[in-house]
Short mmCIF file of C-alpha atoms in Angstrom, two decimals:
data_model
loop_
_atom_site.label_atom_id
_atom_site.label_comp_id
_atom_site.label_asym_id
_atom_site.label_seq_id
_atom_site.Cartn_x
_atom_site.Cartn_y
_atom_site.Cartn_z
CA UNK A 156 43.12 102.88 39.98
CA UNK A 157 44.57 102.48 43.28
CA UNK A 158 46.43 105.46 42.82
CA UNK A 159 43.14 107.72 41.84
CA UNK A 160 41.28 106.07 44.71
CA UNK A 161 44.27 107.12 47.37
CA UNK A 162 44.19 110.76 45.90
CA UNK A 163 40.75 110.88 45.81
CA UNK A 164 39.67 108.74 48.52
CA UNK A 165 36.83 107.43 47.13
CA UNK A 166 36.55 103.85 48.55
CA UNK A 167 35.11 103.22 51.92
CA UNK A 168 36.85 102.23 54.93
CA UNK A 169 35.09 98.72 55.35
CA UNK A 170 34.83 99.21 59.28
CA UNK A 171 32.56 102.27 58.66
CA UNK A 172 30.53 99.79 56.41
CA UNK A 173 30.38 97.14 59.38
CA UNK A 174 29.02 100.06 61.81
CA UNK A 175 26.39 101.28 59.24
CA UNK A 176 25.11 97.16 58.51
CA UNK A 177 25.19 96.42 61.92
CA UNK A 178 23.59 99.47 63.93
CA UNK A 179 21.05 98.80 61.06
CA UNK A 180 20.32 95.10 61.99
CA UNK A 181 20.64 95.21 65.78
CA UNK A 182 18.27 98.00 65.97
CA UNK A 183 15.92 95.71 63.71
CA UNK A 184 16.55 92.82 66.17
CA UNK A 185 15.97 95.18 69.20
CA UNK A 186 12.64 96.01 67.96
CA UNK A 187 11.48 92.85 66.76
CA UNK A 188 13.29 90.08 69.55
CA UNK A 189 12.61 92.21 72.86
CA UNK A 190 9.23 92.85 72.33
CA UNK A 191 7.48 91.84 75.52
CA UNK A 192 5.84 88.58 75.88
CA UNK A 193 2.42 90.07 76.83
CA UNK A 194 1.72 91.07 73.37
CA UNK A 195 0.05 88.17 71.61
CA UNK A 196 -2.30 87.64 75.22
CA UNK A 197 -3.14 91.58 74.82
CA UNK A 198 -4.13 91.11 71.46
CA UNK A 199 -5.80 87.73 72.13
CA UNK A 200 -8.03 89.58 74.85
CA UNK A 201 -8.10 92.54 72.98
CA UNK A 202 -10.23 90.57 69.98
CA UNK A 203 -12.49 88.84 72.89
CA UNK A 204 -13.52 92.38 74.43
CA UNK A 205 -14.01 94.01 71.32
CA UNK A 206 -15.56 91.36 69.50
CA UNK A 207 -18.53 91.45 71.74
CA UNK A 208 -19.15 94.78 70.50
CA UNK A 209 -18.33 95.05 66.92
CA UNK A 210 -17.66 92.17 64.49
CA UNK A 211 -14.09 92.20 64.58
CA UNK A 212 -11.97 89.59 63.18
CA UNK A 213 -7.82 88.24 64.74
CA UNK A 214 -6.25 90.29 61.80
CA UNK A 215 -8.17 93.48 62.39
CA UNK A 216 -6.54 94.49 65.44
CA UNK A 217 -2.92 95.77 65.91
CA UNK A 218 -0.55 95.43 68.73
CA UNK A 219 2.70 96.62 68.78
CA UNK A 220 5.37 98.68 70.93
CA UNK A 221 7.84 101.19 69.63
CA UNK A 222 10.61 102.59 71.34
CA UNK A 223 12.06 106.10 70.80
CA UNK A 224 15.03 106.71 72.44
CA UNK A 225 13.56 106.73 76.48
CA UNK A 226 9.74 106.06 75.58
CA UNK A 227 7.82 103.52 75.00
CA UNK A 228 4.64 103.72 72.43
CA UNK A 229 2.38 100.77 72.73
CA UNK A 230 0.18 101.45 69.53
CA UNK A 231 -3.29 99.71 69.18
CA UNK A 232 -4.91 99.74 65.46
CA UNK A 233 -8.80 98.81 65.72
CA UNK A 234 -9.85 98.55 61.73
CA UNK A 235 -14.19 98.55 62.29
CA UNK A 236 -15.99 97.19 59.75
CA UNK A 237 -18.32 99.18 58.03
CA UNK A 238 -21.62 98.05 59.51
CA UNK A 239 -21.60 97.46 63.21
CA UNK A 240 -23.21 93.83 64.49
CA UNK B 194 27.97 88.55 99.59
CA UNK B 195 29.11 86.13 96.70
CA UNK B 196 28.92 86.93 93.04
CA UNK B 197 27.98 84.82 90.30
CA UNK B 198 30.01 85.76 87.13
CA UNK B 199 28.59 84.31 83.81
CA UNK B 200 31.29 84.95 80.29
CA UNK B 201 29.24 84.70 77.77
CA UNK B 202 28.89 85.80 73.97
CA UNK B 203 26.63 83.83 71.84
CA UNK B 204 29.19 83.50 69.35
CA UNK B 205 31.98 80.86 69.04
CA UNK B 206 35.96 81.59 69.10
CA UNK B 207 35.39 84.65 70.66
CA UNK B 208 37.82 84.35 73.88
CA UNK B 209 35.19 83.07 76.81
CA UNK B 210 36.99 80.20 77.78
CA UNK B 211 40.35 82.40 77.93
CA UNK B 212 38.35 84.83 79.46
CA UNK B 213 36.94 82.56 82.07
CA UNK B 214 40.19 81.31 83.07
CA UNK B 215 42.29 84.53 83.57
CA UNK B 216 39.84 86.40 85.04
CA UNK B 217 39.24 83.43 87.60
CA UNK B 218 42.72 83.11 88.31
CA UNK B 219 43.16 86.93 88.51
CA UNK B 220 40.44 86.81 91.37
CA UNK B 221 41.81 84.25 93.25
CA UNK B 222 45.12 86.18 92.72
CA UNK B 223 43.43 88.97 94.63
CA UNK B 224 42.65 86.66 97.76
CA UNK B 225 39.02 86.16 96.70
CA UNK B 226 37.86 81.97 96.91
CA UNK B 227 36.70 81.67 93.41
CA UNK B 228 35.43 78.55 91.41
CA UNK B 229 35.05 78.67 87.91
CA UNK B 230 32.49 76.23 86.14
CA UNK B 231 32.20 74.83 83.32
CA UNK B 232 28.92 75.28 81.30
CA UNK B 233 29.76 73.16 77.92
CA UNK B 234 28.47 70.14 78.71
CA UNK B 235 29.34 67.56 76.02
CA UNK B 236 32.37 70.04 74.95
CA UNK B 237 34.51 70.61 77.79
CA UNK B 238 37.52 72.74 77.26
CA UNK B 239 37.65 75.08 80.24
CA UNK B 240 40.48 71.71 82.07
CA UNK B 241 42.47 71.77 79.17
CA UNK B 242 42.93 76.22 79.58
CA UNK B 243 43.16 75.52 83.30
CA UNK B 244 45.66 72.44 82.81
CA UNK B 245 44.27 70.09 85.06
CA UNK B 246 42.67 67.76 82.23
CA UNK B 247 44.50 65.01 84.06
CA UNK B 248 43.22 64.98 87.36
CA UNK B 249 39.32 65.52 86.08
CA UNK B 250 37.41 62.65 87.68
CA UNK B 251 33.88 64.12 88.56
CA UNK B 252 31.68 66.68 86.81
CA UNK B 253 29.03 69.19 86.85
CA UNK B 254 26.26 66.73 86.30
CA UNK B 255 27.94 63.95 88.54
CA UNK B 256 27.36 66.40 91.11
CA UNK B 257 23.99 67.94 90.11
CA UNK B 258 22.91 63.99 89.92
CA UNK B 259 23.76 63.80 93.27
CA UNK B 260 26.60 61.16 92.39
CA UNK B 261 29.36 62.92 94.11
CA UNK B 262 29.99 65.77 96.18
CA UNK B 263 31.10 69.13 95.14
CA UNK B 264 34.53 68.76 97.88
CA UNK B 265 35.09 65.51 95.25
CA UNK B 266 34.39 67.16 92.39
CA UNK B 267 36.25 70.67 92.52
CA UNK B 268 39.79 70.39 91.00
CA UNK B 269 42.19 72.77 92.91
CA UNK B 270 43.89 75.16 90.55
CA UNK B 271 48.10 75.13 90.28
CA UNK B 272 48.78 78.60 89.65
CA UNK B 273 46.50 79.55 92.17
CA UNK B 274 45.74 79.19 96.26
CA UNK B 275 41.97 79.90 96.07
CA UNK B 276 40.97 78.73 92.76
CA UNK B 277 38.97 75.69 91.85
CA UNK B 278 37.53 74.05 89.01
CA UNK B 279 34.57 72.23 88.29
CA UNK B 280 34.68 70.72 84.69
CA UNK B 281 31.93 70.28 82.41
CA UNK B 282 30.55 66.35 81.81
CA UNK B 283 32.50 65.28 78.42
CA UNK B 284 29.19 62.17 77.97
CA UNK B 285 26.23 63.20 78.84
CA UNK B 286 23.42 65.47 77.02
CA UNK B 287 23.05 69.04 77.58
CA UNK B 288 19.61 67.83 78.97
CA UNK B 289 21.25 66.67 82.49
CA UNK B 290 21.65 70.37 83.18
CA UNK B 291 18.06 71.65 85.03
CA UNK B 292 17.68 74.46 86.38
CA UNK B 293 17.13 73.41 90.30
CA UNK B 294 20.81 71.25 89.94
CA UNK B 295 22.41 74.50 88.84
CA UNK B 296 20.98 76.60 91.40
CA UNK B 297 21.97 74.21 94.29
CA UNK B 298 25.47 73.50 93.16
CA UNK B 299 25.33 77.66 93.04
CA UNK B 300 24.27 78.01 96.80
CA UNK B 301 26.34 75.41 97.70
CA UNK B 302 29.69 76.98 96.36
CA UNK B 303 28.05 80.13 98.49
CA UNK B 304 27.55 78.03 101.69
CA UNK B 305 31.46 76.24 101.05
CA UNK B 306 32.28 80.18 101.50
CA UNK B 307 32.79 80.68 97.97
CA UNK B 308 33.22 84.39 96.82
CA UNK B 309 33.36 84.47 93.37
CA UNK B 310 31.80 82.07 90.89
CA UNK B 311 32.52 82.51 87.25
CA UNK B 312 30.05 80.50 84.80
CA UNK B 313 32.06 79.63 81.81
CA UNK B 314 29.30 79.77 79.07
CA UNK B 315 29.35 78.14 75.55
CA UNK B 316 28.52 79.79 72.30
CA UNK B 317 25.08 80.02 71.16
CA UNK B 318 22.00 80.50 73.14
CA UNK B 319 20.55 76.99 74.12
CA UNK B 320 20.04 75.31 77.44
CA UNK B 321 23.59 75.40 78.19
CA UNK B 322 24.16 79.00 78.05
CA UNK B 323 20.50 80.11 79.37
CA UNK B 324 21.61 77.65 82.48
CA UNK B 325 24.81 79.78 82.52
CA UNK B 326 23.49 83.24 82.75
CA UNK B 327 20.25 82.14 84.61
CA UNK B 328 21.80 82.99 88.39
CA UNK B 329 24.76 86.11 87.29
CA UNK B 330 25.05 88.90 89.05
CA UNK B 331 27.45 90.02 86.76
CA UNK B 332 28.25 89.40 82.52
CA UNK B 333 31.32 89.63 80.94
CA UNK B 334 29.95 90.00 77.38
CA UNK B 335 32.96 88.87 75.46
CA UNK B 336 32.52 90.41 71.79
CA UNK B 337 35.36 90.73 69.10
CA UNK B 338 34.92 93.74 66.70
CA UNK B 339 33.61 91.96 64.04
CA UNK B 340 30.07 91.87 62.81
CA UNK B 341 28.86 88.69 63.65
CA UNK B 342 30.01 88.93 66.82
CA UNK B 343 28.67 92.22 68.09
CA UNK B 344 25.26 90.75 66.71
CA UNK B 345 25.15 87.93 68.43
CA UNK B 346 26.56 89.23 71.79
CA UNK B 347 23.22 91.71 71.33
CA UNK B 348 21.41 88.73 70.53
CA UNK B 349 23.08 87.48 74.08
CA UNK B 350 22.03 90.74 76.05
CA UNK B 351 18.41 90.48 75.17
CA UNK B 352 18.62 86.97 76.43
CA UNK B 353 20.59 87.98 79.43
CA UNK B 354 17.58 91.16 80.48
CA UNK B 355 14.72 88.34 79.89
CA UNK B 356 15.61 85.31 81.05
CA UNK B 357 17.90 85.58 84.16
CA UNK B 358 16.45 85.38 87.76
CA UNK B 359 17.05 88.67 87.91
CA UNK B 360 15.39 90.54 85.16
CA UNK B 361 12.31 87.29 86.13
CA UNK B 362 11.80 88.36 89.80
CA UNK B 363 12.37 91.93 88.71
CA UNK B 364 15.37 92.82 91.13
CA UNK B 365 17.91 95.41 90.06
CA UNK B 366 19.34 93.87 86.37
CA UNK B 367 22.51 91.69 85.53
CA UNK B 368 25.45 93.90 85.50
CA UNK B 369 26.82 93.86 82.01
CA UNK B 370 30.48 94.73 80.79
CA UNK B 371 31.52 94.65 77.67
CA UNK B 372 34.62 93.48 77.03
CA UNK B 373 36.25 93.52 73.91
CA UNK B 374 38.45 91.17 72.89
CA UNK B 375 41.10 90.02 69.89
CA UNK B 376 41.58 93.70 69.07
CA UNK B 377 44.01 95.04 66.79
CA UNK B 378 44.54 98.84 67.08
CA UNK B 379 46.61 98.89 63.62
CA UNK B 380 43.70 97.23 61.52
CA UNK B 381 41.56 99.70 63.63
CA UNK B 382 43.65 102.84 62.64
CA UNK B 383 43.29 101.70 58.66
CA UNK B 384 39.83 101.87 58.75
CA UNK B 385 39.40 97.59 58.58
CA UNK B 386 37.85 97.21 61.98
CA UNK B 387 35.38 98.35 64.22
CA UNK B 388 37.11 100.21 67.66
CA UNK B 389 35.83 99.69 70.27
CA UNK B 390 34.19 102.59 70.98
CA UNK B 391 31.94 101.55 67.47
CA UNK B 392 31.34 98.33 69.03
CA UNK B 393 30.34 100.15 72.79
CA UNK B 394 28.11 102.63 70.89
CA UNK B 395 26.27 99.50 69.12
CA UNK B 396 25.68 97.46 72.00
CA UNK B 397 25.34 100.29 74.36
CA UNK B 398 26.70 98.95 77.74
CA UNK B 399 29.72 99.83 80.01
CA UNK B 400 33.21 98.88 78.24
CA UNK B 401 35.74 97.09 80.94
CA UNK B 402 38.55 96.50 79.23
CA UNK B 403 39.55 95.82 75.75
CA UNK B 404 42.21 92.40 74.95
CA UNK B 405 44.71 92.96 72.27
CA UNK B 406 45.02 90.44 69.97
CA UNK B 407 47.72 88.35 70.76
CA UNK B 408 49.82 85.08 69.78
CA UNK B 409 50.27 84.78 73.36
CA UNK B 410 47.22 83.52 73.67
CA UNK B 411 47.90 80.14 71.52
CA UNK B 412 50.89 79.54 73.45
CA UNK B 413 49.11 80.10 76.98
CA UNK B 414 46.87 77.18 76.09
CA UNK B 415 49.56 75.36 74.80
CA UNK B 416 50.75 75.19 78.03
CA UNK B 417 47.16 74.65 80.13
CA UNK B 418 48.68 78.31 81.82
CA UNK B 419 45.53 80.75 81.73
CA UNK B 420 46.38 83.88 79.78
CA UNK B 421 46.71 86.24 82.48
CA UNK B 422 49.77 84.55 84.30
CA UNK B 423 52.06 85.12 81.00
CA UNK B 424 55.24 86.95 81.91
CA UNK B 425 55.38 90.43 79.97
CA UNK B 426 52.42 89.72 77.85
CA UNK B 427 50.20 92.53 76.98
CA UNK B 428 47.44 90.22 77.26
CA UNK B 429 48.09 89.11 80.72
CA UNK B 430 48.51 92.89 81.50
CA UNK B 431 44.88 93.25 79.98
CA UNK B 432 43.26 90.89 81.83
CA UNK B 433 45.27 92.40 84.90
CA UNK B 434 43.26 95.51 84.08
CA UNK B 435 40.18 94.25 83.32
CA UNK B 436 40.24 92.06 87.23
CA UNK B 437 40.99 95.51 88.86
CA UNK B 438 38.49 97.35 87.59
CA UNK B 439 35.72 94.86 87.82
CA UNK B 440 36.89 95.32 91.72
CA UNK B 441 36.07 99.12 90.89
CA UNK B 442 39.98 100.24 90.90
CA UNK B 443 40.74 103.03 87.92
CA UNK B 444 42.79 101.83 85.34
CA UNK B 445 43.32 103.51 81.99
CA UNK B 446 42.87 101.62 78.66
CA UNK B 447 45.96 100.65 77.44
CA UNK B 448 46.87 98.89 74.49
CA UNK B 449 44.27 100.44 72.06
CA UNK B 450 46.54 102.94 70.23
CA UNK B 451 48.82 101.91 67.23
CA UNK B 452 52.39 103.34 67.78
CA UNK B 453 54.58 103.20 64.80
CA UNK B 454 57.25 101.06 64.83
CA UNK B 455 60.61 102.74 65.38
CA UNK B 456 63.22 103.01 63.34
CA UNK B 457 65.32 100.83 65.83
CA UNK B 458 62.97 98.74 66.45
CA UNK B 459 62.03 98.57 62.40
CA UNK B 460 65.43 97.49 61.73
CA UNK B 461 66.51 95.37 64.38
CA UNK B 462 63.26 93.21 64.66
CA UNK B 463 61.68 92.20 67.88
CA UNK B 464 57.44 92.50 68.52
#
């Protein structure tokens, strides 16, 4: 077996595993641990202004910022109900 | 202007206390006053590196509590002219540490004429290592090229760009350097560990030096001698390296290619 695998070098190399796992998780972590801390207070005030309007409930709305390489998307997702107040 | 240095890594066992201590010592080598603290309150360890266990008699907290002065407290280095040490409390809580006591001791060093102050952080990323970080200038992220490491050290950076004064008041950021320690170029060159190039391109900030792994290390603790004073040690050369070009001198990496043992040296012995 070992023999195949070194002819055919089909195992591998663990440190190419480590780089895959971990550019996987720290880019998960990026996205989810530095988010800034204004979020929940945008959303929070984001519900209070808009639910004046339209009969909008907390899970309706939203918030969330996604980085792509040097830019920054801060993406807001209204869901209106189907009558308005 | 002073700098405040904090070593820090979010993981355990990485090398931040060896790190602390040789690249103290290698400032102080250079002519610069340097103290080096230590942050592990309740788990001091930075004396026993430094070797001056003995002669600790006042702490961190003694001295943020007001309960002696930092000329009582600071331990005067034996390798070194214009080192000192202030040791960690071995009793008292990690609680005892607030933020105003660090940042006075801090200005205080400054005022004493101080020009380098390296924060000797411990592992993980409570009070004791947010007090550590909270006044750098400068990181030393000490990672070794191992998984959990690199994820905690990134777990460390995100810390380091949101809670320091710095990235707070919104002045120019921490400088970080990534250093990359315990590194074996042979396991790297079979494919069973990350280089550290892998580990740069996952954490993304400026490499400054990478440390070999080494038994010297073990027996430079032995001996309460910090790393960087060992006598044709490729560690101590490292750490050497790293102190220069933190002080913006070029060095070349060294020690990060495998070269084959030859056959003299194969049959003959020797490292």
């Amino acid at each position: 077996m070992s023999l195949l695998s070194y002819f055919f070098g089909s195992k591998q190399k663990t440190a190419s595993v480590a780089k895959e796992r971990l550019s996987l998780i720290i880019a998960h972590e990026r996205s989810t641990n530095r988010a800034p801390d204004f979020l929940p207070a945008l959303q929070r005030e984001l519900i209070e202004v808009i639910s004046k309007y339209v009969n909008v409930g907390v899970d309706d709305i939203k918030v969330q910022l996604e980085k792509q390489d040097n830019c920054e998307i801060l993406e807001v997702n209204i869901t209106l109900p189907e009558q308005p107040k | 202007m002073a700098r405040v240095i904090v070593v820090t890594s979010g993981k355990g066992g990485v090398g931040k206390t060896t790190t602390s201590a040789s690249i103290s010592s290698g400032l102080a080598l250079r002519g610069f006053k340097t103290a080096v603290i230590d942050f592990d309150v309740g788990l001091r360890n930075l004396d026993l590196i430094m070797g001056c266990e003995r002669r600790v008699v006042y702490d961190l907290i003694n001295v943020v509590n007001g309960e002696a002065n930092l000329n009582q407290a600071l331990i005067k280095d034996k390798h070194c002219e214009n080192l000192f040490v202030l040791p960690a409390s071995q009793t008292r809580d990690k609680d005892a540490l607030t933020e105003e006591g660090v940042e006075k001791v801090l200005k205080d060093l400054v005022h004493m004429g101080f020009e380098y102050i390296v924060c000797d952080s411990p592992a993980g990323i409570e009070r004791g290592a947010v007090m550590a970080l909270t006044f750098a200038d400068d990181a030393f992220i000490v990672t070794n090229p191992e998984v959990s490491s690199v994820r905690d050290s990134d777990r460390i950076l995100g810390i380091l760009q949101s809670k320091s004064r710095r990235a707070i008041e919104g002045r120019d950021p921490v400088k970080e350097h990534l250093l990359v320690s315990r590194y074996s170029p042979k396991r790297v060159e079979d494919g069973e560990m990350l280089s550290y190039k892998d580990v740069q391109e996952l954490l993304r900030i400026p490499l400054i030096g990478v440390i070999p792994e080494s038994d010297d290390v073990l027996q430079a603790s032995n001996q309460g001698t910090p790393a960087i004073h060992l006598k044709d040690s490729d560690v101590a050369t490292a750490y050497q390296d790293v102190v220069a070009r933190y002080l913006d001198e070029e060095r070349p990496l060294r020690f990060v290619a495998y070269e084959k043992p030859g056959l003299l040296k194969r049959l003959f012995g020797g490292k």
